[in-house]
CSV table of C-alpha atoms and ligand atoms in Angstrom, one decimal:
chain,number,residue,atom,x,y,z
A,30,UNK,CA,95.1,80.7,67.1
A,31,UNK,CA,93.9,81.4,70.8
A,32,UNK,CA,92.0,85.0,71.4
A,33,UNK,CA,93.7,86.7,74.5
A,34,UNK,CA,93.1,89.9,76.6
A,35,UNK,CA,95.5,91.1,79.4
A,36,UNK,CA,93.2,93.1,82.0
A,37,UNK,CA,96.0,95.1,83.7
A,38,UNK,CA,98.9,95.0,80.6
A,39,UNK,CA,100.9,98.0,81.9
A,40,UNK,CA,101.8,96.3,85.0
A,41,UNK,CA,104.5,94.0,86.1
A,42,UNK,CA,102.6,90.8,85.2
A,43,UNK,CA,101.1,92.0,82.7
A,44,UNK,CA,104.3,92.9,80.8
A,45,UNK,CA,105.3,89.5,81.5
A,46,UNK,CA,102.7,87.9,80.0
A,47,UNK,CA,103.2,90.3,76.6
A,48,UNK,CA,106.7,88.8,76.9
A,49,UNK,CA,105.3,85.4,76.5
A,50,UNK,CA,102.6,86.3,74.1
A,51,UNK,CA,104.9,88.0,71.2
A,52,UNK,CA,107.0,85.4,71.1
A,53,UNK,CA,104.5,83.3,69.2
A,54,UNK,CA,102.7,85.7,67.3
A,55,UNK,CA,101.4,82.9,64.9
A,56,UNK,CA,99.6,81.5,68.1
A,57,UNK,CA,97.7,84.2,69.8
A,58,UNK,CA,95.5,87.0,68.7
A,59,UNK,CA,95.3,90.0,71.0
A,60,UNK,CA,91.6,91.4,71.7
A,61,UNK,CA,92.2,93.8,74.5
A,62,UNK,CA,94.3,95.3,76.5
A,63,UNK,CA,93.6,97.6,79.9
A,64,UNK,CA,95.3,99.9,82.4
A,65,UNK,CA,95.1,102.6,84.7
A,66,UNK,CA,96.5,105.4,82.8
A,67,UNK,CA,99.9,104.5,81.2
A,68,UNK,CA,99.0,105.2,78.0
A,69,UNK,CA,102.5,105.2,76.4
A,70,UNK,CA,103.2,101.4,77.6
A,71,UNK,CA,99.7,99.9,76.8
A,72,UNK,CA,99.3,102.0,73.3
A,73,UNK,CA,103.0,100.4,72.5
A,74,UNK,CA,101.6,97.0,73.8
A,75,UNK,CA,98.5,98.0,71.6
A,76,UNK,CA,100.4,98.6,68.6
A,77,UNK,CA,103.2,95.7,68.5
A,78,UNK,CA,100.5,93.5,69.3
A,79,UNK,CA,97.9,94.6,66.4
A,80,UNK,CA,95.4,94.4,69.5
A,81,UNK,CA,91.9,95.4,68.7
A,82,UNK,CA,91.1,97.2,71.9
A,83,UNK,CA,93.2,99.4,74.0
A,84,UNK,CA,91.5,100.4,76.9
A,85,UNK,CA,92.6,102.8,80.2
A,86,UNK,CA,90.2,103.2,83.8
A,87,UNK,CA,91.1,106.6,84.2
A,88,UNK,CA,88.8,108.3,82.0
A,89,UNK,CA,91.1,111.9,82.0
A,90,UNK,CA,93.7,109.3,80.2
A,91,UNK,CA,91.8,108.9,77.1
A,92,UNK,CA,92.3,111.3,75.1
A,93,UNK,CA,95.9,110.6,75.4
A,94,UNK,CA,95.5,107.7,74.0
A,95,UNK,CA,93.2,108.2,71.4
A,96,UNK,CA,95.8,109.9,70.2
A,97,UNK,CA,98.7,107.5,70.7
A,98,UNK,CA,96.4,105.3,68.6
A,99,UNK,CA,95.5,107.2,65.6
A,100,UNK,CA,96.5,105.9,62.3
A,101,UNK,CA,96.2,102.7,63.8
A,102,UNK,CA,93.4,99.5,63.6
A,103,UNK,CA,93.4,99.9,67.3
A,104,UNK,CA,89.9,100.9,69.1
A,105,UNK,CA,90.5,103.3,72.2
A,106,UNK,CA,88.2,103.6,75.2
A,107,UNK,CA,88.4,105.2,78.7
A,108,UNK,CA,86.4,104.4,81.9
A,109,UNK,CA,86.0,101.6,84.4
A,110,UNK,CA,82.9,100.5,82.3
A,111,UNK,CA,84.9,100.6,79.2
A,112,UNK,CA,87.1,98.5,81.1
A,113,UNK,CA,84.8,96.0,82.3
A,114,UNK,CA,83.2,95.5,78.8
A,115,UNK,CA,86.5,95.0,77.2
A,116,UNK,CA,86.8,92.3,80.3
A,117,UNK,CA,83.2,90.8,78.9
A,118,UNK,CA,84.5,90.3,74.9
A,119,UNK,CA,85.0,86.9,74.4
A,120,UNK,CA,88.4,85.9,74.8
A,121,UNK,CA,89.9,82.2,74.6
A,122,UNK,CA,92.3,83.0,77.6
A,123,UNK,CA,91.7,86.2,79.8
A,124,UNK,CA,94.5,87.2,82.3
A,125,UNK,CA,93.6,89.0,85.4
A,126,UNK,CA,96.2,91.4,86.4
A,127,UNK,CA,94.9,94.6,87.4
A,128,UNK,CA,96.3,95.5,90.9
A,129,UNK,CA,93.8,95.2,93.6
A,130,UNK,CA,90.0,94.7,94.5
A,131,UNK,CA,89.5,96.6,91.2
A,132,UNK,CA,90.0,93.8,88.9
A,133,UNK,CA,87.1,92.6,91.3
A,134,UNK,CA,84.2,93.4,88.4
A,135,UNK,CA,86.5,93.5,85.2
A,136,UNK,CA,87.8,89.7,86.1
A,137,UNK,CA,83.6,88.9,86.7
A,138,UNK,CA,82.6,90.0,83.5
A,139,UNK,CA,85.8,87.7,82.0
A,140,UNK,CA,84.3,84.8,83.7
A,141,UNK,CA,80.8,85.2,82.5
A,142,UNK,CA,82.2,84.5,79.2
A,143,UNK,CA,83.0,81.3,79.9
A,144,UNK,CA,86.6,80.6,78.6
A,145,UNK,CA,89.9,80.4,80.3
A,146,UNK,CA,90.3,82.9,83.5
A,147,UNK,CA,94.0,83.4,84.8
A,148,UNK,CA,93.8,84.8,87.8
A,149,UNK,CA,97.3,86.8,89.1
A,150,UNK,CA,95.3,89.2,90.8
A,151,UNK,CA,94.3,88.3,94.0
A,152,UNK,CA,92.4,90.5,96.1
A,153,UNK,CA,89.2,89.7,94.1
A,154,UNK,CA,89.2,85.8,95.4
A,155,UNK,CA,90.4,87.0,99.3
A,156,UNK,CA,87.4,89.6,99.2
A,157,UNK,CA,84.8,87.8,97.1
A,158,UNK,CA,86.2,84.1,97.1
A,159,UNK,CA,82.6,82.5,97.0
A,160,UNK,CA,80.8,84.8,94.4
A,161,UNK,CA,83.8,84.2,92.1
A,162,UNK,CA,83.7,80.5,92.5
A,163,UNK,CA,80.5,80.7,92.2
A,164,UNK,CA,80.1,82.7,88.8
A,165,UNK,CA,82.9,80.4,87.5
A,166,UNK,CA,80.3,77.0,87.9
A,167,UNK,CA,77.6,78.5,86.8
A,168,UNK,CA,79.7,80.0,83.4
A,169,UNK,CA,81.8,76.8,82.7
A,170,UNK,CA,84.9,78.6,83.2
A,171,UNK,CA,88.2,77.5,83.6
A,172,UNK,CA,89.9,79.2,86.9
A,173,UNK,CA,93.6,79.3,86.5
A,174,UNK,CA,95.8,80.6,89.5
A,175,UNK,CA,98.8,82.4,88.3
A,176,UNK,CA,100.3,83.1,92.1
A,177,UNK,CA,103.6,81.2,91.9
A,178,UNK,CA,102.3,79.8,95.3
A,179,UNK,CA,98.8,78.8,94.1
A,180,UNK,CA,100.2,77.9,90.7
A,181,UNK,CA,103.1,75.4,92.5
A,182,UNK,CA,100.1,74.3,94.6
A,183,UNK,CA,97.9,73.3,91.6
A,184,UNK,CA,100.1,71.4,89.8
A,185,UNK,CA,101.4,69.1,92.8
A,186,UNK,CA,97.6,68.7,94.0
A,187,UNK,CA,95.9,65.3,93.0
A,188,UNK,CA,92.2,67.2,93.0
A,189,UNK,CA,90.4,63.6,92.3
A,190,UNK,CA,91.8,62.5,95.9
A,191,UNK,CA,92.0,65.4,98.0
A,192,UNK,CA,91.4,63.6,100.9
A,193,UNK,CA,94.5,62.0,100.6
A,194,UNK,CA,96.4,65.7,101.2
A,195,UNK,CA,97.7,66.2,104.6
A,196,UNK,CA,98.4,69.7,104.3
A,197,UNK,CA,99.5,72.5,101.5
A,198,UNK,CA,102.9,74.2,102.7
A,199,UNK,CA,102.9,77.6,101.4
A,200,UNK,CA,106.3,79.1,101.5
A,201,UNK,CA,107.0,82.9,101.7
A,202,UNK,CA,110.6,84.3,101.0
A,203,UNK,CA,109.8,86.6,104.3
A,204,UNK,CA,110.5,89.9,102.1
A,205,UNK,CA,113.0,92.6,102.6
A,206,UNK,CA,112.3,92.7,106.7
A,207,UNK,CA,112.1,89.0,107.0
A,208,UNK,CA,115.4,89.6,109.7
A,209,UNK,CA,114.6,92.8,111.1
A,210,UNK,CA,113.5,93.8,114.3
A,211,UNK,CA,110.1,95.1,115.2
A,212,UNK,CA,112.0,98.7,116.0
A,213,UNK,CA,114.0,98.6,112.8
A,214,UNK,CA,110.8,98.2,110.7
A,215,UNK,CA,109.4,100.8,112.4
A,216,UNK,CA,111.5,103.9,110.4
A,217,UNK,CA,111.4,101.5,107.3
A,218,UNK,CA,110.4,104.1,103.8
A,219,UNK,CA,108.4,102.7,100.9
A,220,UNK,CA,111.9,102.7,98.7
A,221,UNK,CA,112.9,100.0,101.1
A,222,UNK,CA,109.8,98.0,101.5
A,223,UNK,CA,109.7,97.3,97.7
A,224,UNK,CA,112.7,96.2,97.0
A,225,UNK,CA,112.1,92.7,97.2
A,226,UNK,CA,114.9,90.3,97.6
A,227,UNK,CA,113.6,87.8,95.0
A,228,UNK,CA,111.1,89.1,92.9
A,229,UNK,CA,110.5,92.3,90.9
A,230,UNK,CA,106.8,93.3,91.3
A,231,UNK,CA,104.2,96.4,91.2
A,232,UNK,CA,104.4,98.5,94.4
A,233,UNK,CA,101.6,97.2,96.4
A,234,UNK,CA,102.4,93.7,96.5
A,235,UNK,CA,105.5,94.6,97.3
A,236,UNK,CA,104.8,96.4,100.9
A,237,UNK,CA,102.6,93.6,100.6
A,238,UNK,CA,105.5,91.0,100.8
A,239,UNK,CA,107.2,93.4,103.1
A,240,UNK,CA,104.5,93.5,105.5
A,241,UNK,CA,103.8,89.4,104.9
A,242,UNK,CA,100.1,90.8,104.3
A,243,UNK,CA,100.7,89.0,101.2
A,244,UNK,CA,101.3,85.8,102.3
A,245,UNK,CA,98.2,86.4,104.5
A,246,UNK,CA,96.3,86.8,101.6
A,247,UNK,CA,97.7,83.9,99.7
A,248,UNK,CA,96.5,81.7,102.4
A,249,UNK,CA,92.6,83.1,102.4
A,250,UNK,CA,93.3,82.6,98.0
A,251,UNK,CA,94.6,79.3,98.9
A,252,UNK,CA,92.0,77.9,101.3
A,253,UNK,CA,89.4,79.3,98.2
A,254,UNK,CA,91.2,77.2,95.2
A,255,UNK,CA,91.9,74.5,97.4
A,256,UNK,CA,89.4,72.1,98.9
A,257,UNK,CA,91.6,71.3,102.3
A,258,UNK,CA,90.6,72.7,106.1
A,259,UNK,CA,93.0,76.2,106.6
A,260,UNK,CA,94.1,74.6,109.4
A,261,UNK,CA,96.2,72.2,107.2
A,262,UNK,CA,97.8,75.2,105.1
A,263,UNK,CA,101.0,76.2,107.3
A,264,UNK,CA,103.5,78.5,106.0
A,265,UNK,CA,107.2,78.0,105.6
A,266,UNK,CA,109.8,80.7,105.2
A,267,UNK,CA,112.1,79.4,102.4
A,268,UNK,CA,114.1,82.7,101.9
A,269,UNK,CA,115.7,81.4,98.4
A,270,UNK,CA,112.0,81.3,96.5
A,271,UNK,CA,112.9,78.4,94.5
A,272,UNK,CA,110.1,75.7,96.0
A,273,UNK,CA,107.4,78.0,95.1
A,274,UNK,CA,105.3,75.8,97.4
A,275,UNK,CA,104.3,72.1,98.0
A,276,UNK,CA,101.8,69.2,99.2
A,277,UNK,CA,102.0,66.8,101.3
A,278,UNK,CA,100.5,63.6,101.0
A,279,UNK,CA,99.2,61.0,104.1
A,280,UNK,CA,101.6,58.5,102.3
A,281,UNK,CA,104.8,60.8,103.8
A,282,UNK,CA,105.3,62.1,100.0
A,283,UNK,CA,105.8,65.7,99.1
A,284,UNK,CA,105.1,67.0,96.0
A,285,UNK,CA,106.9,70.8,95.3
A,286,UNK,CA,107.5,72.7,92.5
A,287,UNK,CA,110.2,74.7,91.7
A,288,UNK,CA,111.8,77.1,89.4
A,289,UNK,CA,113.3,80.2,89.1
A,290,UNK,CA,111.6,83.9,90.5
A,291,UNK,CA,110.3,85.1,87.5
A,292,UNK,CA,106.7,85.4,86.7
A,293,UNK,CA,107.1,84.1,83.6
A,294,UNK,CA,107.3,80.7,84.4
A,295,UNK,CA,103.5,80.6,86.1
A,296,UNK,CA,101.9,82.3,83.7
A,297,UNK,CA,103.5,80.1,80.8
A,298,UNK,CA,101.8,77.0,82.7
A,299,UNK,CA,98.3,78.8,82.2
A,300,UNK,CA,99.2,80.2,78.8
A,301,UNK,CA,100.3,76.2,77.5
A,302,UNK,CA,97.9,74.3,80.2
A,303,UNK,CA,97.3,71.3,80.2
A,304,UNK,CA,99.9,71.4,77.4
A,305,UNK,CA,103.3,73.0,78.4
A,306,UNK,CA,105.6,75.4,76.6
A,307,UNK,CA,109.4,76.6,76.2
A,308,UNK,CA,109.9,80.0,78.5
A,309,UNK,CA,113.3,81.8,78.0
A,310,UNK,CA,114.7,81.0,81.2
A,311,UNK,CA,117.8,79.1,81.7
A,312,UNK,CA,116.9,76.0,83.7
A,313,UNK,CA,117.3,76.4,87.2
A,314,UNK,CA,120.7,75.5,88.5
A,315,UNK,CA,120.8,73.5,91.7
A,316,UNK,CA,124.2,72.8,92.1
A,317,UNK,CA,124.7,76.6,91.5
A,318,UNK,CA,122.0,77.4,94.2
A,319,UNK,CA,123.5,75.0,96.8
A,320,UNK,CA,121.6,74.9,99.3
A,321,UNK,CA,117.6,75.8,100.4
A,322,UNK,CA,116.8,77.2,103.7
A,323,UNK,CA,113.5,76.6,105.6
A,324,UNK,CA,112.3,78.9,109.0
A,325,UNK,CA,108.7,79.0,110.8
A,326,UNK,CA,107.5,82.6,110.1
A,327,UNK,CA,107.1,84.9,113.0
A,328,UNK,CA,103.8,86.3,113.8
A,329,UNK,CA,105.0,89.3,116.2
A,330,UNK,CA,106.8,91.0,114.3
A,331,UNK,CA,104.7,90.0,111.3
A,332,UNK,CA,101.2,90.5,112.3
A,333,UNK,CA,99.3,90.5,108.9
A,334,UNK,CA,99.5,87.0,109.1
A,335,UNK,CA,97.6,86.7,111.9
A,336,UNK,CA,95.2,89.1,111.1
A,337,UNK,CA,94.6,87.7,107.5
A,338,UNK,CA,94.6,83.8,109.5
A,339,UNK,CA,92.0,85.4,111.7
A,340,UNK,CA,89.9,86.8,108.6
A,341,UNK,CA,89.7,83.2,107.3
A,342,UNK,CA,88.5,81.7,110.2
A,343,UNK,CA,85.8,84.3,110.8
A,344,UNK,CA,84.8,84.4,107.1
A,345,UNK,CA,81.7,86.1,106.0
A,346,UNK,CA,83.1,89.7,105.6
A,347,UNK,CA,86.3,89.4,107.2
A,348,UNK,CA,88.2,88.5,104.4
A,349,UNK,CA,86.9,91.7,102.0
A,350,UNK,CA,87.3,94.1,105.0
A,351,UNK,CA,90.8,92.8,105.7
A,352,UNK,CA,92.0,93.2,101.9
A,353,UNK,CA,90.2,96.5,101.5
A,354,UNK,CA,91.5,98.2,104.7
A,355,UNK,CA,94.8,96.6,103.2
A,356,UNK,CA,94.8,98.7,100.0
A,357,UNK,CA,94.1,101.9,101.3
A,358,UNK,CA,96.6,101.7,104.4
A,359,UNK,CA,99.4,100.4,101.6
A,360,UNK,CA,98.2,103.3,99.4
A,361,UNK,CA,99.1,106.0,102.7
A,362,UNK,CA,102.2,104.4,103.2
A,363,UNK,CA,103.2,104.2,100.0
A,364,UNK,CA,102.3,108.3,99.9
A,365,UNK,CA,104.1,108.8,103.0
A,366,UNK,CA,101.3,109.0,104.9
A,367,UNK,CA,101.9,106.6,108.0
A,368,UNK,CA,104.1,104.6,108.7
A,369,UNK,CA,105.1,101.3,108.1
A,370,UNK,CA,104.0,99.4,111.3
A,371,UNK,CA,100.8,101.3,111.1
A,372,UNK,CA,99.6,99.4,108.1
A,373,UNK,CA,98.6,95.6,109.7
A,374,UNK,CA,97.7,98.2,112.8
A,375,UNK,CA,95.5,100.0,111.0
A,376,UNK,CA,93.8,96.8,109.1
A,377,UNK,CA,93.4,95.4,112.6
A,378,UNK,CA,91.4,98.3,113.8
A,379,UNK,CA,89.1,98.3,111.2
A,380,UNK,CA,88.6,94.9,111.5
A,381,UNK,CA,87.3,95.2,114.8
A,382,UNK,CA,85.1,98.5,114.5
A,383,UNK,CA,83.1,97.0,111.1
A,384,UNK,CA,81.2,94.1,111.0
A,385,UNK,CA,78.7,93.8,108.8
A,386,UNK,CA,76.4,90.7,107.7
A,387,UNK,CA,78.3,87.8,105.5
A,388,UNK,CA,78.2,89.1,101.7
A,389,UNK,CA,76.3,86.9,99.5
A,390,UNK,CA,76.2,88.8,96.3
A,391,UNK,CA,78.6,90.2,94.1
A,392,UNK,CA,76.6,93.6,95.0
A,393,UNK,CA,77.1,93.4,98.8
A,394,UNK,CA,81.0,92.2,98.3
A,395,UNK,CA,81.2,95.7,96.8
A,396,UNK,CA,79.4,97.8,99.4
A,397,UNK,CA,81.5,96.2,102.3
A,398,UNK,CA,84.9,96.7,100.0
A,399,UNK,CA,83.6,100.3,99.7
A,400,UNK,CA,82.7,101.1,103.3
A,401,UNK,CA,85.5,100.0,104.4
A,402,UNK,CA,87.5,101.9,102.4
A,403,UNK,CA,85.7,105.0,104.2
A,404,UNK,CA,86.3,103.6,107.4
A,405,UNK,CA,90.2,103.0,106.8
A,406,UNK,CA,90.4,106.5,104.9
A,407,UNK,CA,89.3,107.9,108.5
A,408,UNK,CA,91.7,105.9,110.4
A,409,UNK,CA,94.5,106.8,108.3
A,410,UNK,CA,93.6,110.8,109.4
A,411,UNK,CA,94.5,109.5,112.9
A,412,UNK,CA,97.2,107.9,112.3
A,413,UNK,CA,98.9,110.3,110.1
A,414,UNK,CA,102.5,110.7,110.8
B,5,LIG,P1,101.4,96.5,88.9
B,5,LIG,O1,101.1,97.6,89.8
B,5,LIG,O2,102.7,96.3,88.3
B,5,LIG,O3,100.3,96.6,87.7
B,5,LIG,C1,98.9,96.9,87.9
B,5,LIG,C2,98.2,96.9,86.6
B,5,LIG,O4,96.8,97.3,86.9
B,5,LIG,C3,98.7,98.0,85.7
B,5,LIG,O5,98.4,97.6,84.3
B,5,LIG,C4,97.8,99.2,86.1
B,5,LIG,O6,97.7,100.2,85.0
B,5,LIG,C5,96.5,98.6,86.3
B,5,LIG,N1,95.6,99.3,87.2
B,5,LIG,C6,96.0,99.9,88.4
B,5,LIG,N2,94.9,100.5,89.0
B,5,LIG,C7,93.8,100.2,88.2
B,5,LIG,C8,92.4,100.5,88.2
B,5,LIG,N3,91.9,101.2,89.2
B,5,LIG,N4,91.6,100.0,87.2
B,5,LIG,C9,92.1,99.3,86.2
B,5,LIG,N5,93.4,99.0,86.1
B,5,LIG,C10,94.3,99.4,87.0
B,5,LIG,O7,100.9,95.2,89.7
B,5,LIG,P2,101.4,93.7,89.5
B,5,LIG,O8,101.5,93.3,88.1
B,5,LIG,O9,102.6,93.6,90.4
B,5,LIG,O10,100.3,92.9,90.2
B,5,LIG,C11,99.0,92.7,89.6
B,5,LIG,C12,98.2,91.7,90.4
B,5,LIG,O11,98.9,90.4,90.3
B,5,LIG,C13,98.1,92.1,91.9
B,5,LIG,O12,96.8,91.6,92.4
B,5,LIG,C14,99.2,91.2,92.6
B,5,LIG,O13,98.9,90.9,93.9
B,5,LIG,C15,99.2,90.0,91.7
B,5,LIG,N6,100.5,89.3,91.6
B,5,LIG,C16,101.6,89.9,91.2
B,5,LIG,C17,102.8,89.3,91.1
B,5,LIG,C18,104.0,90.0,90.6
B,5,LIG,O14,105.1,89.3,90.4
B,5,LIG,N7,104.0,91.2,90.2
B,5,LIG,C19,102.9,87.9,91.6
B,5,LIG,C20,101.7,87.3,92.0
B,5,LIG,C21,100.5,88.0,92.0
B,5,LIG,P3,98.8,101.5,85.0
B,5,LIG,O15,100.1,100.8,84.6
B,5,LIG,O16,98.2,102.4,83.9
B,5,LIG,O17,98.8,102.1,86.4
């Protein structure tokens, strides 16, 4: 019997890992579960689960679910303190899937304990890559990546021999726009932006696909995870998601993994790892797909990636102040605010106007994350539409 929490339950991967949670009930106890505020979903999750803790950030929400919970074994607790300490119970097997730099503190407090950390979310690890790695030494614990890229990537990497890697191809499925024009993307709304081709996700990464800002931050997570140069990580549209990424060796051998779009297959490799488990999907069909397409991506019309390859490089803060002027400018668009070419423009503006010194604590990774939210807030005022 393996103790498990679900920091971010609500949300798309979190349901999925529920999915793969209740069906082996005998195997996994439930400690907590958090959200933002959907207290119907997670007080469901709470109850069908027998969880001990149900826990939402938005304090206003409690109440709610206090309510939602009486009669039941369930504890109830509000805050983003409340969330954090539910984050710090020991759990065998923690999964990280609040949306955004706010499963920064919750997923540090998970990997203080020591045991398994799954780590879907990842703006934590593109704003504070180092402090998290860091914490996770010094703890003893396990770092999983759930990101079907990073999760393709770490179970085709040989990390005793990594000098024998020539590079990591990270493939993209290019989003929604991925054949659009520069002027079409222009009057795109945020019903269009998430409606992913391949993959049914939470809003923000979404736009993020759409924008390929999320590909841009798959390569700073990757170049953390990873020990190989970011020169050597290239990405590869493959518009058909199947190879959910690959590596290639100096020996002229690539190793890929593939599989079908659905989260549940990654998350079922860090559920069972090192072990493997059965997942209800039928087995992926090859003769069925056909065929598998490959294109370089375009970094005019897509200029996140650019931008995010640029933060890399320049490390120090540029990494958290690209993620966080990220999240707010998705946030306006996603609120009608600006527009959708104004997001990577945006991001790029603030990166130039703030520069503070490299972050070396967990501390100064927040301050920078928070002034730059302030900076982006302004910017959005200009650019309001
Ligand atoms: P969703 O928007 O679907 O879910 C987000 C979850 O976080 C919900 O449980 C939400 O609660 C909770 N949440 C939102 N804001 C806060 C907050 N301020 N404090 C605490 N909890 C909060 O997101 P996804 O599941 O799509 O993505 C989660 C993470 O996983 C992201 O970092 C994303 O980049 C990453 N990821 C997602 C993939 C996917 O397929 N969806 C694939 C790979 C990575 P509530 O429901 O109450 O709002």
């Amino acid at each position: 019997m393996r103790s498990v929490t679900i920091l971010g339950a609500t949300g798309s991967v979190g349901t999925s890992t529920l999915d793969l949670i209740e069906r082996e009930p005998d195997r996994y106890r439930v400690r907590a579960l958090t959200a933002n505020c959907d207290v119907a979903k997670l007080a469901a999750a709470a109850k069908r689960t027998k969880a001990e803790l149900a826990v939402v950030a938005d304090e206003s929400c409690l109440p709610d679910l206090r309510a939602a919970l009486a009669g039941t074994e369930a504890r109830a607790a509000g805050g983003r303190a409340a969330v954090i300490e539910a984050a710090a119970m020991h759990a065998d097997w923690t999964m990280g899937a609040i949306v955004g730099c706010a499963g920064l503190e919750p997923a540090m407090a998970a990997i203080a304990n020591g045991g398994t950390v799954v780590l879907a979310n990842k703006e934590p690890l593109v704003s504070a890559g180092e402090v998290v790695l860091a914490a996770a030494a010094k703890a003893g614990a396990t770092l999983l990546p759930a990101d079907s890229e990073h999760n393709a990537i770490y179970q085709c990497f040989d990390f005793a021999r990594p000098e024998r890697v020539r590079r990591i191809v990270l493939t993209a499925s290019g989003g929604p726009f991925r054949q659009s024009t520069t002027e079409e993307m222009r009057r795109v709304t945020p019903e269009q932006a998430v409606a992913h081709p391949n993959w049914s996700m939470g809003a923000k990464i979404s736009v993020d696909s759409a924008t390929m800002m999320n590909k841009g931050l798959e390569l700073i997570e990757a170049a953390r995870l990873f020990p190989v140069p970011s020169d050597r990580i290239e990405i590869v549209l493959h518009p058909q998601s199947v190879i959910h990424s690959a590596v290639d060796y100096v020996d002229g051998s690539m190793l890929a993994q593939l599989g079908p779009s659905d989260m549940r297959v990654p998350i079922a490799h860090c559920l069972a790892w090192p072990d493997r488990m059965p997942t209800p999907m039928a087995p992926l069909d090859l003769v069925a797909l056909g065929r598998m397409d490959f294109a370089a991506p375009d970094p005019v019309r897509f200029p996140a990636l650019r931008l995010a390859r640029a933060a890399l490089e320049a490390g120090g803060a540029a990494p958290a102040i690209l993620n966080a002027a990220n999240e707010i400018a998705v946030a306006a668009f996603l609120a009608r605010r600006i527009g959708f070419l104004e997001i990577a423009a945006i991001v790029e503006d603030v990166l130039h106007r703030y520069d503070p010194a490299p972050p070396e604590s967990l501390d100064a990774v927040i301050a920078i994350d928070a002034e730059t939210r302030a900076i982006t807030a302004e910017r959005v005022e200009d650019c309001v539409v």
